[in-house]
């Protein structure tokens, strides 16, 4: 069989209709993952009793098990033990899995960025009457954000690509659409190459944005 360029080009409008679903999962997952990662990073830094141990166990589990298994666990497994989760839809289950999975990785990046800030910054903040929480919020975290920014963008890019696993739960996103189109036409190469090119384009755009933003953030620190 010859490669059907016309068929592949015709797939792009169809696949792009579901770009909103793909990006929606990634953006929502990233927002909640970032909030969770900041909270856990602070618990780990200040070694909060009991919570620190729980957070270490959480990080170990979600970094040590595949994302696909976690998606199945939230969508198919947990409703057996927690009846209230029976009504959870596939989109929500996928977002929860993405959030918890990537928060476990982002926690360590944020923690390393915070630790990388000179301790004198905290001491100076406390000496002028700030509380520890005020110093973290106003002085430490803004500086740590610049350090952690490149790795956080990389995690966001990885999260966008990982949304393709949501089709296994029945979420109608780009990968699921490509699979459906390929199955109906038997033109698997054209369908999967089309969706691959879309993901690639998204990553290239985000990488350019990342580099531009890094230059802006680092401009004040250049001599």
Tab-separated table of C-alpha atoms in Angstrom:
chain	number	residue	atom	x	y	z
A	1	UNK	CA	0.000	0.000	0.000
A	2	UNK	CA	1.239	3.483	-0.857
A	3	UNK	CA	1.384	6.322	1.620
A	4	UNK	CA	-1.795	8.424	1.301
A	5	UNK	CA	-0.756	12.057	1.769
A	6	UNK	CA	-4.219	13.399	1.006
A	7	UNK	CA	-5.771	11.174	3.674
A	8	UNK	CA	-3.209	12.285	6.268
A	9	UNK	CA	-3.759	15.969	5.493
A	10	UNK	CA	-7.497	15.418	5.803
A	11	UNK	CA	-7.013	14.040	9.286
A	12	UNK	CA	-5.510	17.226	10.730
A	13	UNK	CA	-8.816	19.160	10.972
A	14	UNK	CA	-10.447	16.114	12.585
A	15	UNK	CA	-7.658	15.634	15.138
A	16	UNK	CA	-7.390	19.332	15.949
A	17	UNK	CA	-11.045	19.356	17.044
A	18	UNK	CA	-9.911	17.367	20.075
A	19	UNK	CA	-6.839	19.502	20.823
A	20	UNK	CA	-8.883	21.371	23.435
A	21	UNK	CA	-9.533	18.146	25.345
A	22	UNK	CA	-5.852	17.189	25.250
A	23	UNK	CA	-4.642	20.623	26.353
A	24	UNK	CA	-7.434	20.881	28.913
A	25	UNK	CA	-6.268	17.721	30.663
A	26	UNK	CA	-2.676	18.937	30.636
A	27	UNK	CA	-3.413	22.484	31.849
A	28	UNK	CA	-5.770	21.410	34.639
A	29	UNK	CA	-3.404	18.637	35.684
A	30	UNK	CA	-0.442	21.029	35.691
A	31	UNK	CA	-2.240	23.631	37.809
A	32	UNK	CA	-3.211	21.159	40.522
A	33	UNK	CA	0.135	19.339	40.328
A	34	UNK	CA	2.022	22.603	40.842
A	35	UNK	CA	-0.059	23.545	43.885
A	36	UNK	CA	0.326	20.070	45.376
A	37	UNK	CA	4.059	19.978	44.607
A	38	UNK	CA	4.677	23.320	46.359
A	39	UNK	CA	2.804	22.144	49.457
A	40	UNK	CA	4.635	18.816	49.607
A	41	UNK	CA	8.003	20.453	48.915
A	42	UNK	CA	7.522	22.728	51.928
A	43	UNK	CA	6.455	19.795	54.101
A	44	UNK	CA	9.640	17.969	53.048
A	45	UNK	CA	11.872	21.006	53.639
A	46	UNK	CA	10.490	21.794	57.093
A	47	UNK	CA	10.217	18.071	57.938
A	48	UNK	CA	6.688	18.349	59.316
A	49	UNK	CA	6.137	15.380	61.677
A	50	UNK	CA	3.974	12.537	60.309
A	51	UNK	CA	3.168	14.450	57.098
A	52	UNK	CA	6.787	14.234	55.956
A	53	UNK	CA	6.693	10.433	56.148
A	54	UNK	CA	3.373	10.295	54.297
A	55	UNK	CA	4.740	12.565	51.568
A	56	UNK	CA	7.839	10.412	51.155
A	57	UNK	CA	5.632	7.336	50.751
A	58	UNK	CA	3.445	9.183	48.223
A	59	UNK	CA	6.479	10.281	46.173
A	60	UNK	CA	7.960	6.796	46.248
A	61	UNK	CA	4.708	5.181	45.052
A	62	UNK	CA	3.866	7.595	42.242
A	63	UNK	CA	7.426	7.737	40.956
A	64	UNK	CA	7.787	3.975	41.197
A	65	UNK	CA	4.666	2.894	39.307
A	66	UNK	CA	3.674	3.499	35.649
A	67	UNK	CA	1.252	6.309	34.861
A	68	UNK	CA	-0.987	3.920	32.893
A	69	UNK	CA	-1.342	1.673	35.937
A	70	UNK	CA	-2.249	4.717	38.047
A	71	UNK	CA	-4.939	5.741	35.553
A	72	UNK	CA	-6.449	2.259	35.655
A	73	UNK	CA	-6.226	2.289	39.436
A	74	UNK	CA	-8.232	5.512	39.751
A	75	UNK	CA	-10.787	4.669	37.069
A	76	UNK	CA	-11.323	0.936	37.542
A	77	UNK	CA	-9.796	-0.021	40.886
A	78	UNK	CA	-10.620	2.522	43.586
A	79	UNK	CA	-14.403	2.596	42.906
A	80	UNK	CA	-14.475	-0.978	44.261
A	81	UNK	CA	-13.331	0.306	47.671
A	82	UNK	CA	-14.786	3.833	47.589
A	83	UNK	CA	-18.375	3.731	46.239
A	84	UNK	CA	-18.524	7.526	45.808
A	85	UNK	CA	-15.951	7.178	43.006
A	86	UNK	CA	-18.206	4.928	40.939
A	87	UNK	CA	-19.599	7.952	39.129
A	88	UNK	CA	-16.200	9.406	38.244
A	89	UNK	CA	-15.782	9.963	34.519
A	90	UNK	CA	-12.747	9.040	32.456
A	91	UNK	CA	-11.618	12.648	31.962
A	92	UNK	CA	-11.577	13.310	35.717
A	93	UNK	CA	-9.780	10.042	36.468
A	94	UNK	CA	-7.126	10.887	33.886
A	95	UNK	CA	-6.631	14.393	35.323
A	96	UNK	CA	-6.314	13.019	38.876
A	97	UNK	CA	-3.736	10.470	37.757
A	98	UNK	CA	-1.760	13.096	35.812
A	99	UNK	CA	-1.878	15.472	38.769
A	100	UNK	CA	-0.646	12.995	41.361
A	101	UNK	CA	1.929	11.410	39.051
A	102	UNK	CA	3.628	14.618	37.968
A	103	UNK	CA	3.319	16.319	41.360
A	104	UNK	CA	5.543	13.558	42.747
A	105	UNK	CA	8.269	14.500	40.267
A	106	UNK	CA	7.758	18.254	40.459
A	107	UNK	CA	8.028	18.175	44.240
A	108	UNK	CA	11.681	17.225	44.088
A	109	UNK	CA	12.464	19.910	41.490
A	110	UNK	CA	10.769	22.592	43.569
A	111	UNK	CA	12.389	21.354	46.779
A	112	UNK	CA	15.822	21.447	45.139
A	113	UNK	CA	15.153	24.968	43.831
A	114	UNK	CA	14.120	26.216	47.287
A	115	UNK	CA	17.110	24.589	48.956
A	116	UNK	CA	19.310	26.203	46.298
A	117	UNK	CA	18.390	29.690	47.552
A	118	UNK	CA	21.027	31.031	49.931
A	119	UNK	CA	19.925	30.593	53.563
A	120	UNK	CA	20.882	34.196	54.244
A	121	UNK	CA	17.778	35.215	52.276
A	122	UNK	CA	15.562	33.622	54.906
A	123	UNK	CA	17.626	35.036	57.749
A	124	UNK	CA	17.412	38.542	56.295
A	125	UNK	CA	13.653	38.207	55.878
A	126	UNK	CA	13.162	37.075	59.457
A	127	UNK	CA	15.413	39.863	60.738
A	128	UNK	CA	13.079	42.551	59.339
A	129	UNK	CA	10.036	41.041	61.012
A	130	UNK	CA	8.642	38.664	58.387
A	131	UNK	CA	7.222	35.333	59.449
A	132	UNK	CA	8.577	32.164	57.875
A	133	UNK	CA	5.488	31.822	55.659
A	134	UNK	CA	5.753	35.447	54.533
A	135	UNK	CA	9.442	35.002	53.730
A	136	UNK	CA	8.694	31.862	51.720
A	137	UNK	CA	5.872	33.510	49.809
A	138	UNK	CA	7.492	36.896	49.135
A	139	UNK	CA	11.220	36.172	48.960
A	140	UNK	CA	12.140	32.495	48.602
A	141	UNK	CA	9.481	31.086	46.254
A	142	UNK	CA	9.781	33.841	43.609
A	143	UNK	CA	13.528	33.191	43.374
A	144	UNK	CA	13.035	29.430	43.412
A	145	UNK	CA	10.490	29.746	40.601
A	146	UNK	CA	13.187	31.077	38.259
A	147	UNK	CA	15.436	28.121	39.061
A	148	UNK	CA	12.675	25.518	38.753
A	149	UNK	CA	11.040	27.039	35.661
A	150	UNK	CA	12.917	25.020	32.977
A	151	UNK	CA	12.245	21.677	34.639
A	152	UNK	CA	8.593	22.565	35.300
A	153	UNK	CA	8.054	23.418	31.631
A	154	UNK	CA	9.644	20.087	30.716
A	155	UNK	CA	7.208	18.320	33.035
A	156	UNK	CA	4.330	20.191	31.393
A	157	UNK	CA	5.525	19.053	27.972
A	158	UNK	CA	5.777	15.496	29.264
A	159	UNK	CA	2.275	15.803	30.708
A	160	UNK	CA	0.866	16.878	27.339
A	161	UNK	CA	2.392	13.802	25.722
A	162	UNK	CA	1.158	11.600	28.578
A	163	UNK	CA	-2.445	12.657	27.975
A	164	UNK	CA	-2.319	10.267	25.017
A	165	UNK	CA	-2.678	7.435	27.559
A	166	UNK	CA	-6.139	8.726	28.490
A	167	UNK	CA	-7.574	7.084	25.375
A	168	UNK	CA	-7.233	3.747	27.208
A	169	UNK	CA	-9.922	5.013	29.604
A	170	UNK	CA	-12.179	6.084	26.746
A	171	UNK	CA	-11.408	9.811	26.777
A	172	UNK	CA	-12.148	11.278	23.348
A	173	UNK	CA	-8.879	13.139	22.765
A	174	UNK	CA	-6.449	13.289	19.847
A	175	UNK	CA	-4.895	9.856	20.306
A	176	UNK	CA	-8.284	8.176	20.655
A	177	UNK	CA	-9.475	9.909	17.484
A	178	UNK	CA	-6.350	8.826	15.596
A	179	UNK	CA	-6.891	5.250	16.756
A	180	UNK	CA	-10.530	5.326	15.611
A	181	UNK	CA	-9.655	6.790	12.217
A	182	UNK	CA	-6.831	4.283	11.722
A	183	UNK	CA	-9.058	1.331	12.638
A	184	UNK	CA	-11.769	2.383	10.191
A	185	UNK	CA	-9.440	3.066	7.264
A	186	UNK	CA	-6.578	0.642	8.024
A	187	UNK	CA	-4.206	3.532	7.279
A	188	UNK	CA	-2.351	3.354	10.559
A	189	UNK	CA	0.839	5.043	9.395
A	190	UNK	CA	-0.955	8.122	8.107
A	191	UNK	CA	-3.180	8.445	11.202
A	192	UNK	CA	-0.456	8.008	13.802
A	193	UNK	CA	2.027	10.144	11.880
A	194	UNK	CA	-0.563	12.946	11.761
A	195	UNK	CA	-1.121	12.871	15.526
A	196	UNK	CA	2.637	12.603	16.119
A	197	UNK	CA	3.233	15.740	14.046
A	198	UNK	CA	0.637	17.651	16.067
A	199	UNK	CA	2.275	16.663	19.359
A	200	UNK	CA	5.656	17.563	17.897
A	201	UNK	CA	4.415	21.007	16.839
A	202	UNK	CA	3.036	21.664	20.328
A	203	UNK	CA	6.346	20.690	21.917
A	204	UNK	CA	8.350	22.880	19.509
A	205	UNK	CA	6.134	25.890	20.284
A	206	UNK	CA	6.374	25.356	24.046
A	207	UNK	CA	10.148	24.893	23.823
A	208	UNK	CA	10.473	28.229	22.013
A	209	UNK	CA	8.293	29.895	24.664
A	210	UNK	CA	10.421	28.289	27.379
A	211	UNK	CA	13.673	29.610	25.906
A	212	UNK	CA	12.234	33.105	25.441
A	213	UNK	CA	10.883	33.204	29.011
A	214	UNK	CA	14.161	31.911	30.442
A	215	UNK	CA	16.036	34.713	28.731
A	216	UNK	CA	13.639	37.265	30.208
A	217	UNK	CA	13.883	35.776	33.710
A	218	UNK	CA	17.670	35.575	33.609
A	219	UNK	CA	18.169	39.054	32.137
A	220	UNK	CA	18.165	40.704	35.564
A	221	UNK	CA	20.877	38.310	36.762
A	222	UNK	CA	23.221	38.848	33.825
A	223	UNK	CA	26.206	41.128	34.291
